PDB file of C-alpha atoms and ligand atoms in Angstrom:
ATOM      1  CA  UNK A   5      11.260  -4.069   8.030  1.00  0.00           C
ATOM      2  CA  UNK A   6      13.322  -4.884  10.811  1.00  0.00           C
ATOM      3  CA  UNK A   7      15.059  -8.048  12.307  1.00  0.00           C
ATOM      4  CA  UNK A   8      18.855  -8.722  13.726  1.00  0.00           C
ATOM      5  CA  UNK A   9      21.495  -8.453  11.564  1.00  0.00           C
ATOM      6  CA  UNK A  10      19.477  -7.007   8.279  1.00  0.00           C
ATOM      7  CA  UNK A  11      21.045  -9.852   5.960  1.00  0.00           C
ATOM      8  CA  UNK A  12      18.023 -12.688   6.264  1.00  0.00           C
ATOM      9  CA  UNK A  13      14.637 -11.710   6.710  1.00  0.00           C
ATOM     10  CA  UNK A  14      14.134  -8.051   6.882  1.00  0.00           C
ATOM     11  CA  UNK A  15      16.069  -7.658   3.072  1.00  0.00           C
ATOM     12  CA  UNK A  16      13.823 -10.181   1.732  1.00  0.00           C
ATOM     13  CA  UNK A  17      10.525  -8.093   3.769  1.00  0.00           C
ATOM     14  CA  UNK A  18      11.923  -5.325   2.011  1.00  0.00           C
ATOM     15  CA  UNK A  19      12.230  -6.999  -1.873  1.00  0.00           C
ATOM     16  CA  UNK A  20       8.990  -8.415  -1.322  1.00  0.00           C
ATOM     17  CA  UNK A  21       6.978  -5.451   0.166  1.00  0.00           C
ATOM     18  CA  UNK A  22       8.669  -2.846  -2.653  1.00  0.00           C
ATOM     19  CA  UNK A  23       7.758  -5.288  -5.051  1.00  0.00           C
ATOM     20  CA  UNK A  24       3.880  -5.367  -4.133  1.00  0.00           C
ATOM     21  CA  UNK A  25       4.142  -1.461  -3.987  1.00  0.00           C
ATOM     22  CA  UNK A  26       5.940  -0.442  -7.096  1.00  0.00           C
ATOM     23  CA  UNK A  27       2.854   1.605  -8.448  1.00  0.00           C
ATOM     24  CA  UNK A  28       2.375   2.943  -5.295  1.00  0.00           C
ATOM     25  CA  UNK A  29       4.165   5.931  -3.570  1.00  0.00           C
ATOM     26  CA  UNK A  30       5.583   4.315  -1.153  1.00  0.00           C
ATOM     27  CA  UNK A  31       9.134   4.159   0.814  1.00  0.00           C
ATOM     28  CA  UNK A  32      10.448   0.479   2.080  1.00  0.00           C
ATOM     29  CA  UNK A  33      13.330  -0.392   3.999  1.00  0.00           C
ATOM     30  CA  UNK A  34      15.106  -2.278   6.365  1.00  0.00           C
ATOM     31  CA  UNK A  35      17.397  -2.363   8.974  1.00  0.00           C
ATOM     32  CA  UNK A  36      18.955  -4.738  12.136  1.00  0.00           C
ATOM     33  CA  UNK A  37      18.931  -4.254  15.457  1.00  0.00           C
ATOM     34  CA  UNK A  38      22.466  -5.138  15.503  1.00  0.00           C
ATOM     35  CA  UNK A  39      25.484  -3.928  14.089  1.00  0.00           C
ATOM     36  CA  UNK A  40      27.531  -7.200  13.426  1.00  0.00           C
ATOM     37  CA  UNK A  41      26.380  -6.812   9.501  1.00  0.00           C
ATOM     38  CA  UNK A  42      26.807  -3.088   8.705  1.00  0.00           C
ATOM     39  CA  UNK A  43      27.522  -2.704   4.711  1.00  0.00           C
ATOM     40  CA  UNK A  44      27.126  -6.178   4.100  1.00  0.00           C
ATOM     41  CA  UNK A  45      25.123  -7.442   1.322  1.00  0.00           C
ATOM     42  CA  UNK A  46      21.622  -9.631   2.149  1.00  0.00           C
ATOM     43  CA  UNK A  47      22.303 -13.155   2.230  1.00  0.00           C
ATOM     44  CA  UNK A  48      23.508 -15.276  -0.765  1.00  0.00           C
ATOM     45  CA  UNK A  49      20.229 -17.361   0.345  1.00  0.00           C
ATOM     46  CA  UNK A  50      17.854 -14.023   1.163  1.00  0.00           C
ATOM     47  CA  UNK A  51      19.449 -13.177  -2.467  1.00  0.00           C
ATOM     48  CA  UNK A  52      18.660 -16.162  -4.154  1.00  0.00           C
ATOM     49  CA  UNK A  53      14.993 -17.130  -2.613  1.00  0.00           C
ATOM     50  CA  UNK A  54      14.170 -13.975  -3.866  1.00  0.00           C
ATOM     51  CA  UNK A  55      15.806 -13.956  -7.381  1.00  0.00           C
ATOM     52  CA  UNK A  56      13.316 -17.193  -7.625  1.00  0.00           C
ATOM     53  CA  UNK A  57      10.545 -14.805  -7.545  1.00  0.00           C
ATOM     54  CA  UNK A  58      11.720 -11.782  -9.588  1.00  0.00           C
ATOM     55  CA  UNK A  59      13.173  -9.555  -6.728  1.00  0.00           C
ATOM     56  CA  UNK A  60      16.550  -8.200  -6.723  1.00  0.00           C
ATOM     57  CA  UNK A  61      18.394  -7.340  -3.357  1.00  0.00           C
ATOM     58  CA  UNK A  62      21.490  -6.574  -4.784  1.00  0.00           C
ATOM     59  CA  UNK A  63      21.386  -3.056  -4.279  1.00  0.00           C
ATOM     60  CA  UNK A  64      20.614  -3.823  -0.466  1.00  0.00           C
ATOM     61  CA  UNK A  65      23.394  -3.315   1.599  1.00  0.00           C
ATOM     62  CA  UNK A  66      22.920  -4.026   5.955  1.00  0.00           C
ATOM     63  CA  UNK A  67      22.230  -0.592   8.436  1.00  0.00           C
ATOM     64  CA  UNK A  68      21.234  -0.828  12.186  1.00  0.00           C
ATOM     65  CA  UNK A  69      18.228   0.712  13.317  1.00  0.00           C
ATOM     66  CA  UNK A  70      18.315   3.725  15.027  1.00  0.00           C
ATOM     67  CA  UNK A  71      15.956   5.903  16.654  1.00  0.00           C
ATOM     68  CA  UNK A  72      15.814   8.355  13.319  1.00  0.00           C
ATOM     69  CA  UNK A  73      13.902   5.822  11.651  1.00  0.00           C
ATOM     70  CA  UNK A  74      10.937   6.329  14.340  1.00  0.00           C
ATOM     71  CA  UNK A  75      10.817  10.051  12.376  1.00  0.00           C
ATOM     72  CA  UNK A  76      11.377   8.692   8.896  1.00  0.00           C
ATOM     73  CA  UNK A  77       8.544   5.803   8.760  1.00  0.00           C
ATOM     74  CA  UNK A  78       5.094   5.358   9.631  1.00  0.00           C
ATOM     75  CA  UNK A  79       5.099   1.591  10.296  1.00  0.00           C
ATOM     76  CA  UNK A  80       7.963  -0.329  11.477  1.00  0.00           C
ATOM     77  CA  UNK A  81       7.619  -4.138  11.428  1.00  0.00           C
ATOM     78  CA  UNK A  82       9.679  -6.667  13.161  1.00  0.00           C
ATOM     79  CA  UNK A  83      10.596  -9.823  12.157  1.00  0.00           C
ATOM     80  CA  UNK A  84      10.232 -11.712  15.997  1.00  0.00           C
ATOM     81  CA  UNK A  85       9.516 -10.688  19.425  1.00  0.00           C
ATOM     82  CA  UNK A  86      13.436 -10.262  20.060  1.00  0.00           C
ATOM     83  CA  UNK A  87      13.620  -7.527  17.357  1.00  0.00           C
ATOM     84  CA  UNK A  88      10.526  -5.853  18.618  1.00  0.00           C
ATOM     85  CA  UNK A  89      11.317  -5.499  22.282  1.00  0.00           C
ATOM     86  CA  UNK A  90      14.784  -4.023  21.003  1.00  0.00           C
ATOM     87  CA  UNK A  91      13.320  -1.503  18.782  1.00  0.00           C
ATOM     88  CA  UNK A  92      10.605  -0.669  21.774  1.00  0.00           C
ATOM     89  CA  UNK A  93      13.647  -0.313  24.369  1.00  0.00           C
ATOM     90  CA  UNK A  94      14.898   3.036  22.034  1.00  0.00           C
ATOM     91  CA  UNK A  95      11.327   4.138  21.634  1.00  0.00           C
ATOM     92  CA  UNK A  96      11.110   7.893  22.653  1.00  0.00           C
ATOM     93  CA  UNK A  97       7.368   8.019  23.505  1.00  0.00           C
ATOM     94  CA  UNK A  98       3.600   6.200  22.514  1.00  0.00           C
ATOM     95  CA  UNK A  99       4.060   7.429  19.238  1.00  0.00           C
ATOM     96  CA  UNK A 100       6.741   6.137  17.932  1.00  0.00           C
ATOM     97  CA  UNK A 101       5.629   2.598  20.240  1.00  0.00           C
ATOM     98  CA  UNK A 102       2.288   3.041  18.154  1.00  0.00           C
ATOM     99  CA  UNK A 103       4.253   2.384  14.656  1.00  0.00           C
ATOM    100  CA  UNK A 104       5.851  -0.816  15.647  1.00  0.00           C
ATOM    101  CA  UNK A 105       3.993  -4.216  14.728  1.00  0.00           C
ATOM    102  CA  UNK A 106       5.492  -7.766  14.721  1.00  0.00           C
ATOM    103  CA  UNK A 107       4.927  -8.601  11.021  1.00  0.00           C
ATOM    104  CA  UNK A 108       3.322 -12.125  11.134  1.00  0.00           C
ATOM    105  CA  UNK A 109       0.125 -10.345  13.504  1.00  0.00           C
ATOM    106  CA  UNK A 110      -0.562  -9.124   9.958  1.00  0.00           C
ATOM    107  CA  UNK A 111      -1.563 -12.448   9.395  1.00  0.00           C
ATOM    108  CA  UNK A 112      -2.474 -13.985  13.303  1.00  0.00           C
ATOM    109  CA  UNK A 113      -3.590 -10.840  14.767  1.00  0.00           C
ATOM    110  CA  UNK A 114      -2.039 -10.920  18.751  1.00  0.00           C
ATOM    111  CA  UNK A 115      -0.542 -14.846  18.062  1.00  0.00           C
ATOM    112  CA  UNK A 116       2.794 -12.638  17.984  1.00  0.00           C
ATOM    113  CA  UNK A 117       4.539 -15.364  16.005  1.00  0.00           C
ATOM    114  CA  UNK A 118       8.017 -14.839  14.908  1.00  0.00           C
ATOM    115  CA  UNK A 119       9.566 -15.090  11.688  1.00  0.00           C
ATOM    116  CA  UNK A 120      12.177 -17.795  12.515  1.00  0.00           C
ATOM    117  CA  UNK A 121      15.898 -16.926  12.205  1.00  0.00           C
ATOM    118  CA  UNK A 122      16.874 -18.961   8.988  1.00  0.00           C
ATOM    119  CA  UNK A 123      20.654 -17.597   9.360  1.00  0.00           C
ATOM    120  CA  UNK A 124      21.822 -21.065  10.732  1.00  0.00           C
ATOM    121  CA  UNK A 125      19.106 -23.284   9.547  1.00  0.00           C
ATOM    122  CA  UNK A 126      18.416 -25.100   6.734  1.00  0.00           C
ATOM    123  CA  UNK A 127      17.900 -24.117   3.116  1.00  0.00           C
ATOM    124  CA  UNK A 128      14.170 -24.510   2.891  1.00  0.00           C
ATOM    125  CA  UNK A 129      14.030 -22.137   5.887  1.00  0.00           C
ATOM    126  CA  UNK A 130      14.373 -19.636   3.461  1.00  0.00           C
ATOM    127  CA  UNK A 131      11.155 -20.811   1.221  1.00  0.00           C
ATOM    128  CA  UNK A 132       9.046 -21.134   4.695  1.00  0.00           C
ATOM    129  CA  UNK A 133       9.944 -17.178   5.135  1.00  0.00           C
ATOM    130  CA  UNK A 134       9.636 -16.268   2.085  1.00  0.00           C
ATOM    131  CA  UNK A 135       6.117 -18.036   2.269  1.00  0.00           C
ATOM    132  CA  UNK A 136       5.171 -16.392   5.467  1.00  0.00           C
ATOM    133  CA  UNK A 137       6.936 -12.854   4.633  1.00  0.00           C
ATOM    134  CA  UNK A 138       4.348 -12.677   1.041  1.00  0.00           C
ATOM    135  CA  UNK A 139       1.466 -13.582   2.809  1.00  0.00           C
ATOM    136  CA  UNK A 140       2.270 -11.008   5.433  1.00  0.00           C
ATOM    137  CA  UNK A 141       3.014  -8.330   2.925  1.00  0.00           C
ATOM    138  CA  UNK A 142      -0.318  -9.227   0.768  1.00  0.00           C
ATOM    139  CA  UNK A 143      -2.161  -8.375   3.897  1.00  0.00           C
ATOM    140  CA  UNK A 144      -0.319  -4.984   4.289  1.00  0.00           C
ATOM    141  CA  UNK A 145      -0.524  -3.905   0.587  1.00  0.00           C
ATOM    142  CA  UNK A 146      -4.457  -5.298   1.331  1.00  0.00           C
ATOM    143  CA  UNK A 147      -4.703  -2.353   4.050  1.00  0.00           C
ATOM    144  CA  UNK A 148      -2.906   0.538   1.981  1.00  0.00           C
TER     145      UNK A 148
HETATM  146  P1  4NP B 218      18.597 -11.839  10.176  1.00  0.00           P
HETATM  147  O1  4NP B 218      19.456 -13.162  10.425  1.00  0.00           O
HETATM  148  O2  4NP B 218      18.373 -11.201  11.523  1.00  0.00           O
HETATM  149  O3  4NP B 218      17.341 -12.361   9.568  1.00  0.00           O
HETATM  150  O4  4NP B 218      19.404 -10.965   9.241  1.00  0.00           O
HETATM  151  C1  4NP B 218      20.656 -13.176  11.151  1.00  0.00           C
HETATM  152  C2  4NP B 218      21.830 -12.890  10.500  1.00  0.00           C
HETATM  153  C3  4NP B 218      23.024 -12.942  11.208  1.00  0.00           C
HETATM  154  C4  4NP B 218      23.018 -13.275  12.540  1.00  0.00           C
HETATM  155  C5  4NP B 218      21.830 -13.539  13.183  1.00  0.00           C
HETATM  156  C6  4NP B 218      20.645 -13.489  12.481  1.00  0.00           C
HETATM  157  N1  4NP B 218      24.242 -13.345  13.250  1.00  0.00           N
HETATM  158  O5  4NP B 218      24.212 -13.770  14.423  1.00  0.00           O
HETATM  159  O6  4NP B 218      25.293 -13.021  12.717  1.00  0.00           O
END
């Protein structure tokens, strides 16, 4: 799960996705495309959307992305069409271009909507991603 600074929306991806999966052998993570957050915890309101639904991101703390994680993961799902185009610019070759998806075509196949950036938004921007981010992921666990 990827997005900008990994303190919003890609934590939360993470907590929800890992959550959906916990009988199933599966890795999640996330990361940003930037560095500004490095070591920082999610959001206080990533951390408490998700407390409302059982999910813990306290143990998250923020990486960047890096082209390593094109060898460590089969999917790789971005969070808006800024994100994505970053993570393709340090793509390597088709294969690693084949594992990147923008998360909401889960749901709108080719729309390529974005998950919007809640960082300096409103508080219920955080319910409308959470919304978006567990239909999303109830599609993905749908196709595991
Ligand atoms: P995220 O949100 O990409 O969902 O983690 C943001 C967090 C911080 C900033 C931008 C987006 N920032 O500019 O610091």
């Amino acid at each position: 799960m990827v997005c900008l600074g990994n303190i919003c929306r890609s934590p939360l991806a993470e907590g929800i996705l890992q959550d959906k999966t916990k009988n199933k052998n599966i890795f999640v993570d996330s990361a940003g495309t930037a560095s500004y957050h490095i070591g920082k915890l999610p959001d206080s309101r990533s951390i408490e959307i998700a407390n409302k639904y059982g999910i813990d991101l306290t143990k998250q703390r923020a990486r960047q992305f890096s082209k390593i994680d094109f060898d460590n993961f089969d999917k790789i799902y971005a969070m808006d069409t800024h994100n994505y185009a970053s993570i393709i610019s340090i793509s390597r070759n088709e294969n690693d271009r084949n594992k990147v998806e923008l998360i909401l075509n889960e749901i709108n196949p080719k729309l390529c909507d974005s998950v919007p950036d809640p960082y300096y938004g409103e508080r219920d921007g955080f319910q409308k991603m959470y919304n978006m981010l567990d239909v999303a992921c109830n599609i993905i666990v749908s196709k595991l």
